[in-house]
Amino acid sequence: MTPWTPADIPNLTGRTAIVTGANSGIGLPTARELARHGARVIVATRSADKGEAAVAEIRRAVPEADVAYGGLDLADQSSIRRFAATVDKVDLLVNNAGIGMIPRQVTKDGWEMQFGTNHLGHFALTGLLLPRLLAGPDARVVTVSSAAHSMGRLDLDDLGLERGYGRMSAYARSKLANLLFTLELQRRARTAGTALTSVATHPGATATSIFKVGPLQPLLGLFLQSAEAGATPSLYAATSPAITGGEFVGPRTKLLTPSETARSEEVARRLWEVSTELTGVRFEEIAYR
Ligand SMILES: NC(=O)c1ccc[n+]([C@@H]2O[C@H](COP(=O)([O-])OP(=O)(O)OC[C@H]3O[C@@H](n4cnc5c(N)ncnc54)[C@H](OP(=O)(O)O)[C@@H]3O)[C@@H](O)[C@H]2O)c1
């Protein structure tokens, strides 16, 4: 069978997409290809300079693109609320932004940075946008996880990782949380009788700035796939009519099986409760009664 490529994206005219972290790496070609196929696209990221530069780059590649910058710092819950309040319409949310393998830091709200940004930031953003997502007939939420999720351990009694911080284990934990969130969102959306679909992706090892290897940075591209190839699972997950919700789309659009922990409904339910408690975002429209 011919492999799926972004040329297979259907006409997206009339749809509004938000792509977080679309100023670089995998997010930039994701936003660009959605715009190329007619979607109105918001490049949602924390730096206005980088965001506007990405908008200009997309317009150079796709002169007819309907694309704009939106200021969003996922490590700051007040910024997420400000951004969400500016959104009038959204059909497609791509939770792409991420940080990885950094020394211990905390978010503006005092949470461990990788969990706070990659998971809690996107949890809150999705919940705050939920009324606008559900206002459309077939909303979709794509959350970019990673194969690293399978190394993740989630101790809900030690979210600050006070018992030991590791750059990689903190990243793996945040990517496990992305998958648990994706699958729980799908279960809740379906149980509530909504048409929202929630799907996760693993881009494959991609040459982006998430890997910081110092002076060897320019050599990354020799060993890892391009950002375009890394964006393919996101674009397929975001636009393919074959997606029904709850899938985990990997490199070359292959469907993957999440780890046993990622598939645990009990762990997902507890993570959801803790995330609700921390962020105050309640997903009322799809809450279990
Ligand atoms: N590259 C890989 O091999 C790989 C593999 C598996 C999964 N992933 C996932 O793919 C996604 C995209 O990463 P990438 O590889 O494309 O890395 P990247 O080039 O570093 O892109 C990450 C993006 O996230 C943004 N971001 C970081 N913190 C943010 C915050 N607090 N608020 C808003 N935006 C923020 C960054 O903005 P700045 O430019 O301002 O930092 C950047 O635009 C991530 O979720 C990552 O975990 C990547």
Coordinates of N, CA and C in Angstrom, one line a residue, residues 42-218:
I42 N -3.6 28.7 14.3 CA -3.0 29.5 15.3 C -1.7 28.8 15.8
V43 N -0.6 29.6 15.6 CA 0.7 29.1 16.1 C 0.8 29.6 17.6
A44 N 0.6 28.6 18.5 CA 0.5 29.0 19.9 C 1.8 28.7 20.7
T45 N 2.5 29.7 21.0 CA 3.8 29.4 21.6 C 4.2 30.6 22.5
R46 N 5.2 30.4 23.3 CA 5.5 31.4 24.4 C 6.3 32.6 23.9
S47 N 7.0 32.5 22.8 CA 7.8 33.7 22.4 C 7.2 34.4 21.2
A48 N 6.8 35.7 21.4 CA 6.2 36.4 20.3 C 7.1 36.5 19.1
D49 N 8.4 36.7 19.4 CA 9.4 36.8 18.2 C 9.4 35.5 17.4
K50 N 9.6 34.4 18.2 CA 9.7 33.1 17.5 C 8.3 32.8 16.8
G51 N 7.2 33.1 17.5 CA 5.9 32.8 16.9 C 5.7 33.6 15.7
E52 N 6.0 34.9 15.7 CA 5.8 35.7 14.5 C 6.7 35.2 13.3
A53 N 7.9 34.8 13.7 CA 8.9 34.3 12.7 C 8.3 33.1 12.0
A54 N 7.7 32.2 12.8 CA 7.1 31.0 12.3 C 5.9 31.3 11.4
V55 N 5.1 32.3 11.8 CA 4.0 32.7 10.9 C 4.5 33.2 9.6
A56 N 5.6 34.0 9.6 CA 6.2 34.5 8.4 C 6.7 33.4 7.5
E57 N 7.3 32.4 8.2 CA 7.9 31.3 7.4 C 6.8 30.5 6.8
I58 N 5.7 30.3 7.5 CA 4.5 29.5 6.9 C 4.0 30.3 5.7
R59 N 3.9 31.6 5.9 CA 3.3 32.5 4.8 C 4.2 32.4 3.5
R60 N 5.6 32.3 3.8 CA 6.5 32.2 2.6 C 6.2 30.9 1.9
A61 N 6.0 29.8 2.6 CA 5.8 28.5 2.0 C 4.4 28.4 1.4
V62 N 3.5 29.0 2.1 CA 2.0 28.9 1.6 C 1.4 30.3 1.6
P63 N 1.6 31.1 0.5 CA 1.2 32.5 0.5 C -0.2 32.7 0.9
E64 N -1.1 31.7 0.6 CA -2.5 31.9 0.9 C -2.9 31.5 2.3
A65 N -1.9 31.2 3.1 CA -2.2 30.6 4.5 C -2.9 31.6 5.3
D66 N -3.9 31.1 6.1 CA -4.6 31.9 7.1 C -4.0 31.5 8.4
V67 N -3.0 32.2 8.9 CA -2.2 31.8 10.0 C -1.9 33.0 10.9
A68 N -2.0 32.8 12.2 CA -1.7 33.9 13.2 C -1.0 33.3 14.4
Y69 N -0.4 34.3 15.1 CA 0.3 33.9 16.3 C -0.6 34.1 17.5
G70 N -0.5 33.2 18.5 CA -1.2 33.3 19.8 C -0.2 33.1 20.9
G71 N -0.1 34.0 21.9 CA 0.8 33.9 23.0 C 0.4 32.9 24.0
L72 N 1.2 31.8 24.3 CA 0.8 30.8 25.2 C 2.0 30.2 25.9
D73 N 2.1 30.4 27.2 CA 3.2 29.7 28.0 C 2.5 28.6 28.8
L74 N 2.8 27.4 28.4 CA 2.2 26.2 29.0 C 2.8 26.0 30.4
A75 N 3.8 26.7 30.8 CA 4.4 26.5 32.1 C 3.8 27.6 33.1
D76 N 2.7 28.2 32.7 CA 2.1 29.3 33.5 C 0.6 29.2 33.3
Q77 N -0.1 28.7 34.3 CA -1.5 28.5 34.1 C -2.3 29.8 33.9
S78 N -1.8 31.0 34.3 CA -2.5 32.2 34.1 C -2.4 32.6 32.6
S79 N -1.2 32.2 32.0 CA -1.1 32.5 30.5 C -2.0 31.6 29.7
I80 N -2.2 30.3 30.2 CA -3.1 29.4 29.5 C -4.5 29.9 29.5
R81 N -4.9 30.5 30.6 CA -6.3 31.0 30.8 C -6.4 32.2 29.9
R82 N -5.4 33.1 29.8 CA -5.5 34.3 29.0 C -5.6 33.9 27.5
F83 N -4.8 32.9 27.1 CA -4.8 32.4 25.7 C -6.2 31.9 25.4
A84 N -6.7 31.0 26.2 CA -7.9 30.3 26.0 C -9.1 31.3 25.8
A85 N -9.0 32.4 26.6 CA -10.0 33.4 26.5 C -10.1 34.1 25.1
T86 N -9.0 34.0 24.4 CA -8.9 34.7 23.1 C -9.5 33.8 22.0
V87 N -9.7 32.5 22.3 CA -10.1 31.6 21.2 C -11.6 31.6 21.0
D88 N -12.0 32.0 19.7 CA -13.4 32.0 19.5 C -13.9 30.7 18.9
K89 N -13.0 30.0 18.2 CA -13.4 28.8 17.5 C -12.2 27.9 17.4
V90 N -12.4 26.6 17.6 CA -11.3 25.6 17.4 C -12.0 24.3 17.1
D91 N -11.5 23.6 16.1 CA -12.0 22.3 15.7 C -10.9 21.2 15.9
L92 N -9.7 21.7 15.9 CA -8.5 20.8 16.0 C -7.5 21.4 16.9
L93 N -7.2 20.6 17.9 CA -6.1 21.1 18.9 C -5.0 20.1 18.8
V94 N -3.8 20.6 18.5 CA -2.6 19.7 18.5 C -1.7 20.1 19.7
N95 N -1.8 19.3 20.7 CA -0.9 19.5 21.9 C 0.5 18.9 21.6
N96 N 1.2 19.8 20.9 CA 2.6 19.4 20.4 C 3.7 19.9 21.3
A97 N 3.6 21.0 21.9 CA 4.7 21.7 22.6 C 5.3 20.7 23.6
G98 N 6.6 20.8 23.9 CA 7.2 20.0 24.9 C 8.6 20.4 25.2
I99 N 9.0 20.1 26.4 CA 10.4 20.3 26.8 C 10.9 18.9 27.3
G100 N 12.1 18.7 27.2 CA 12.6 17.4 27.5 C 14.0 17.4 28.1
M101 N 14.2 16.5 29.1 CA 15.5 16.2 29.6 C 16.3 17.4 30.1
I102 N 15.6 18.3 30.8 CA 16.2 19.5 31.4 C 16.5 19.3 32.8
P103 N 17.5 20.0 33.4 CA 17.8 20.0 34.8 C 16.5 20.4 35.6
R104 N 16.4 20.0 36.8 CA 15.2 20.2 37.6 C 14.9 21.7 37.6
Q105 N 13.6 22.0 37.3 CA 13.1 23.4 37.3 C 11.6 23.2 37.7
V106 N 11.0 24.4 38.1 CA 9.6 24.3 38.3 C 8.9 25.4 37.5
T107 N 7.6 25.1 37.2 CA 6.7 26.0 36.5 C 6.4 27.2 37.3
K108 N 5.8 28.2 36.7 CA 5.3 29.4 37.5 C 4.5 29.0 38.7
D109 N 3.7 27.9 38.5 CA 2.8 27.5 39.6 C 3.5 26.5 40.6
G110 N 4.8 26.3 40.4 CA 5.6 25.5 41.3 C 5.6 24.0 41.1
W111 N 5.2 23.6 39.9 CA 5.2 22.1 39.6 C 6.4 21.8 38.8
E112 N 6.8 20.5 39.0 CA 8.0 20.0 38.2 C 7.8 20.3 36.7
M113 N 8.8 20.9 36.1 CA 8.6 21.6 34.8 C 8.2 20.7 33.7
Q114 N 8.7 19.5 33.6 CA 8.4 18.6 32.4 C 6.9 18.1 32.5
F115 N 6.5 17.7 33.7 CA 5.2 17.3 34.0 C 4.2 18.5 33.9
G116 N 4.7 19.6 34.5 CA 3.8 20.8 34.5 C 3.6 21.4 33.2
T117 N 4.6 21.3 32.3 CA 4.4 21.9 30.9 C 3.7 20.9 30.0
N118 N 4.4 19.7 29.9 CA 3.9 18.7 28.9 C 2.6 18.2 29.2
H119 N 2.3 17.9 30.5 CA 1.0 17.3 30.8 C 0.0 18.3 31.4
L120 N 0.4 18.9 32.5 CA -0.6 19.8 33.2 C -1.0 21.0 32.3
G121 N 0.0 21.5 31.5 CA -0.3 22.7 30.6 C -1.3 22.3 29.6
H122 N -1.1 21.1 29.0 CA -2.0 20.7 27.9 C -3.3 20.2 28.5
F123 N -3.3 19.6 29.7 CA -4.6 19.2 30.3 C -5.4 20.5 30.5
A124 N -4.9 21.5 31.1 CA -5.6 22.8 31.3 C -6.1 23.4 30.0
L125 N -5.2 23.5 29.1 CA -5.5 24.1 27.8 C -6.7 23.4 27.1
T126 N -6.7 22.0 27.1 CA -7.7 21.3 26.5 C -9.1 21.5 27.2
G127 N -9.0 21.5 28.5 CA -10.2 21.6 29.3 C -10.8 23.0 29.1
L128 N -10.0 24.0 29.1 CA -10.5 25.4 28.9 C -11.1 25.6 27.5
L129 N -10.5 24.9 26.5 CA -11.0 25.0 25.2 C -12.2 24.1 24.9
L130 N -12.5 23.2 25.8 CA -13.5 22.1 25.6 C -14.9 22.7 25.1
P131 N -15.4 23.7 25.7 CA -16.7 24.2 25.2 C -16.6 24.7 23.7
R132 N -15.5 25.3 23.3 CA -15.3 25.7 21.9 C -15.1 24.4 21.0
L133 N -14.4 23.5 21.5 CA -14.2 22.2 20.7 C -15.5 21.5 20.5
L134 N -16.4 21.5 21.5 CA -17.6 20.7 21.4 C -18.7 21.5 20.7
A135 N -18.4 22.8 20.4 CA -19.4 23.6 19.6 C -19.4 23.1 18.2
G136 N -18.3 22.5 17.7 CA -18.2 22.0 16.3 C -18.7 20.6 16.3
P137 N -18.9 20.1 15.0 CA -19.5 18.7 14.9 C -18.5 17.6 15.1
D138 N -17.2 17.8 14.9 CA -16.3 16.7 15.0 C -14.9 17.1 15.4
A139 N -14.9 17.6 16.7 CA -13.6 18.1 17.2 C -12.6 17.0 17.4
R140 N -11.3 17.4 17.2 CA -10.3 16.4 17.4 C -9.1 17.0 18.3
V141 N -8.6 16.2 19.2 CA -7.5 16.6 20.0 C -6.4 15.6 19.8
V142 N -5.2 16.1 19.3 CA -4.1 15.3 19.1 C -3.0 15.6 20.2
T143 N -2.5 14.7 20.9 CA -1.5 14.9 21.9 C -0.2 14.2 21.6
V144 N 0.9 14.9 21.5 CA 2.1 14.3 21.0 C 2.8 13.7 22.3
S145 N 2.9 12.4 22.3 CA 3.6 11.6 23.3 C 4.9 11.2 22.8
S146 N 5.4 10.0 23.2 CA 6.7 9.5 22.7 C 6.8 8.0 23.1
A147 N 7.7 7.3 22.4 CA 8.0 5.9 22.8 C 8.5 5.9 24.2
A148 N 9.1 7.1 24.6 CA 9.7 7.1 26.0 C 8.7 6.9 27.1
H149 N 7.4 7.0 26.7 CA 6.3 6.9 27.7 C 6.5 5.5 28.4
S150 N 7.0 4.5 27.7 CA 7.0 3.1 28.2 C 8.0 3.0 29.4
M151 N 8.9 4.0 29.5 CA 9.9 4.0 30.6 C 9.4 4.8 31.8
G152 N 8.2 5.4 31.6 CA 7.7 6.4 32.6 C 7.1 5.6 33.8
R153 N 7.3 6.2 34.9 CA 6.7 5.7 36.2 C 6.0 6.9 36.8
L154 N 4.8 6.6 37.3 CA 4.0 7.7 37.8 C 3.6 7.5 39.2
D155 N 4.3 8.2 40.1 CA 3.9 8.1 41.6 C 3.2 9.4 41.9
L156 N 1.9 9.2 42.1 CA 1.0 10.4 42.3 C 1.3 11.0 43.7
D157 N 2.0 10.3 44.5 CA 2.3 10.9 45.8 C 3.6 11.6 45.8
D158 N 4.3 11.6 44.6 CA 5.6 12.3 44.5 C 5.6 13.1 43.2
L159 N 4.6 13.9 43.0 CA 4.6 14.6 41.7 C 5.8 15.6 41.5
G160 N 6.3 16.1 42.7 CA 7.5 17.0 42.6 C 8.8 16.2 42.4
L161 N 8.8 14.9 42.4 CA 10.0 14.1 42.2 C 11.0 14.4 43.3
E162 N 10.5 14.6 44.5 CA 11.4 14.9 45.7 C 12.2 13.7 46.0
R163 N 11.7 12.5 45.7 CA 12.5 11.3 46.1 C 13.6 11.0 45.1
G164 N 13.8 11.8 44.1 CA 14.8 11.6 43.1 C 14.4 12.1 41.8
Y165 N 15.2 13.1 41.2 CA 14.9 13.7 39.9 C 15.9 13.2 38.9
G166 N 15.4 12.7 37.8 CA 16.2 12.3 36.6 C 15.7 13.0 35.4
R167 N 16.6 13.6 34.6 CA 16.1 14.4 33.4 C 15.2 13.5 32.5
M168 N 15.7 12.3 32.3 CA 15.0 11.4 31.3 C 13.8 10.8 32.0
S169 N 13.9 10.4 33.3 CA 12.7 9.8 33.9 C 11.6 10.8 34.0
A170 N 12.0 12.1 34.3 CA 10.9 13.1 34.4 C 10.2 13.3 33.0
Y171 N 11.1 13.2 31.9 CA 10.5 13.4 30.6 C 9.6 12.2 30.3
A172 N 10.1 11.0 30.6 CA 9.3 9.8 30.3 C 7.9 9.8 31.1
R173 N 8.0 10.3 32.3 CA 6.8 10.4 33.1 C 5.8 11.4 32.5
S174 N 6.3 12.5 31.9 CA 5.4 13.5 31.3 C 4.8 12.9 30.0
K175 N 5.5 12.1 29.3 CA 5.0 11.5 28.1 C 4.0 10.3 28.4
L176 N 4.2 9.6 29.5 CA 3.2 8.7 30.0 C 1.9 9.4 30.3
A177 N 2.1 10.5 31.0 CA 0.9 11.3 31.4 C 0.1 11.7 30.1
N178 N 0.8 12.1 29.1 CA 0.2 12.5 27.8 C -0.7 11.4 27.3
L179 N -0.2 10.2 27.3 CA -1.0 9.1 26.8 C -2.2 8.7 27.7
L180 N -1.9 8.7 29.0 CA -3.0 8.4 29.9 C -4.1 9.5 29.7
F181 N -3.7 10.7 29.6 CA -4.7 11.8 29.3 C -5.5 11.6 28.0
T182 N -4.8 11.3 27.0 CA -5.4 11.1 25.7 C -6.5 10.0 25.7
L183 N -6.1 8.9 26.4 CA -7.1 7.7 26.4 C -8.3 8.0 27.3
E184 N -8.0 8.7 28.4 CA -9.1 9.1 29.4 C -10.0 10.1 28.7
L185 N -9.4 11.1 28.0 CA -10.2 12.1 27.3 C -11.2 11.4 26.3
Q186 N -10.6 10.4 25.6 CA -11.5 9.7 24.6 C -12.6 8.9 25.3
R187 N -12.3 8.3 26.5 CA -13.3 7.5 27.2 C -14.4 8.5 27.7
R188 N -14.0 9.6 28.3 CA -15.0 10.5 28.8 C -15.8 11.2 27.7
A189 N -15.2 11.5 26.6 CA -15.9 12.2 25.5 C -16.9 11.2 24.9
R190 N -16.5 9.9 24.8 CA -17.5 8.9 24.3 C -18.6 8.7 25.2
T191 N -18.3 8.5 26.5 CA -19.3 8.2 27.5 C -20.3 9.3 27.6
A192 N -19.8 10.6 27.4 CA -20.8 11.7 27.5 C -21.6 11.9 26.2
G193 N -21.3 11.0 25.2 CA -22.0 11.0 23.9 C -21.6 12.2 23.0
T194 N -20.4 12.7 23.2 CA -19.9 13.7 22.2 C -19.2 13.0 21.1
A195 N -18.9 13.8 20.0 CA -18.2 13.3 18.9 C -16.7 13.6 18.9
L196 N -16.3 14.2 20.0 CA -14.8 14.6 20.1 C -14.0 13.3 20.0
T197 N -12.9 13.4 19.2 CA -12.0 12.3 19.2 C -10.6 12.7 19.8
S198 N -10.0 11.8 20.5 CA -8.7 12.1 21.2 C -7.7 11.1 20.7
V199 N -6.6 11.5 20.2 CA -5.6 10.6 19.7 C -4.2 11.0 20.1
A200 N -3.3 10.0 20.3 CA -1.9 10.3 20.7 C -1.0 10.0 19.5
T201 N 0.2 10.6 19.6 CA 1.2 10.2 18.6 C 2.6 10.0 19.2
H202 N 3.4 9.3 18.5 CA 4.8 9.2 18.7 C 5.5 9.5 17.4
P203 N 6.2 10.7 17.4 CA 6.8 11.1 16.1 C 8.0 10.2 15.6
G204 N 8.6 9.5 16.5 CA 9.9 8.9 16.1 C 11.0 9.8 16.4
A205 N 12.3 9.3 16.5 CA 13.4 10.2 16.8 C 13.7 11.2 15.7
T206 N 13.6 12.4 16.1 CA 13.5 13.5 15.1 C 14.6 14.6 15.5
A207 N 15.2 15.1 14.5 CA 16.3 16.1 14.7 C 15.6 17.5 15.0
T208 N 15.4 17.8 16.3 CA 14.8 19.0 16.7 C 15.6 19.6 17.9
S209 N 15.3 20.8 18.3 CA 16.0 21.4 19.4 C 15.7 20.8 20.8
I210 N 14.8 19.8 20.8 CA 14.6 19.1 22.1 C 15.8 18.3 22.5
F211 N 16.6 17.9 21.5 CA 17.9 17.2 21.7 C 18.9 18.3 21.8
K212 N 19.5 18.5 22.9 CA 20.6 19.6 23.0 C 21.9 18.9 23.1
V213 N 22.7 18.9 22.0 CA 24.0 18.2 22.1 C 25.1 19.1 21.8
G214 N 24.9 20.4 22.2 CA 26.0 21.4 22.1 C 26.5 21.5 20.7
P215 N 27.9 21.6 20.6 CA 28.5 21.9 19.3 C 28.2 20.8 18.2
L216 N 27.7 19.7 18.6 CA 27.4 18.6 17.6 C 26.0 18.7 17.1
Q217 N 25.3 19.8 17.5 CA 23.9 20.0 17.1 C 23.7 19.8 15.6
P218 N 24.5 20.5 14.8 CA 24.3 20.4 13.3 C 24.3 19.0 12.8

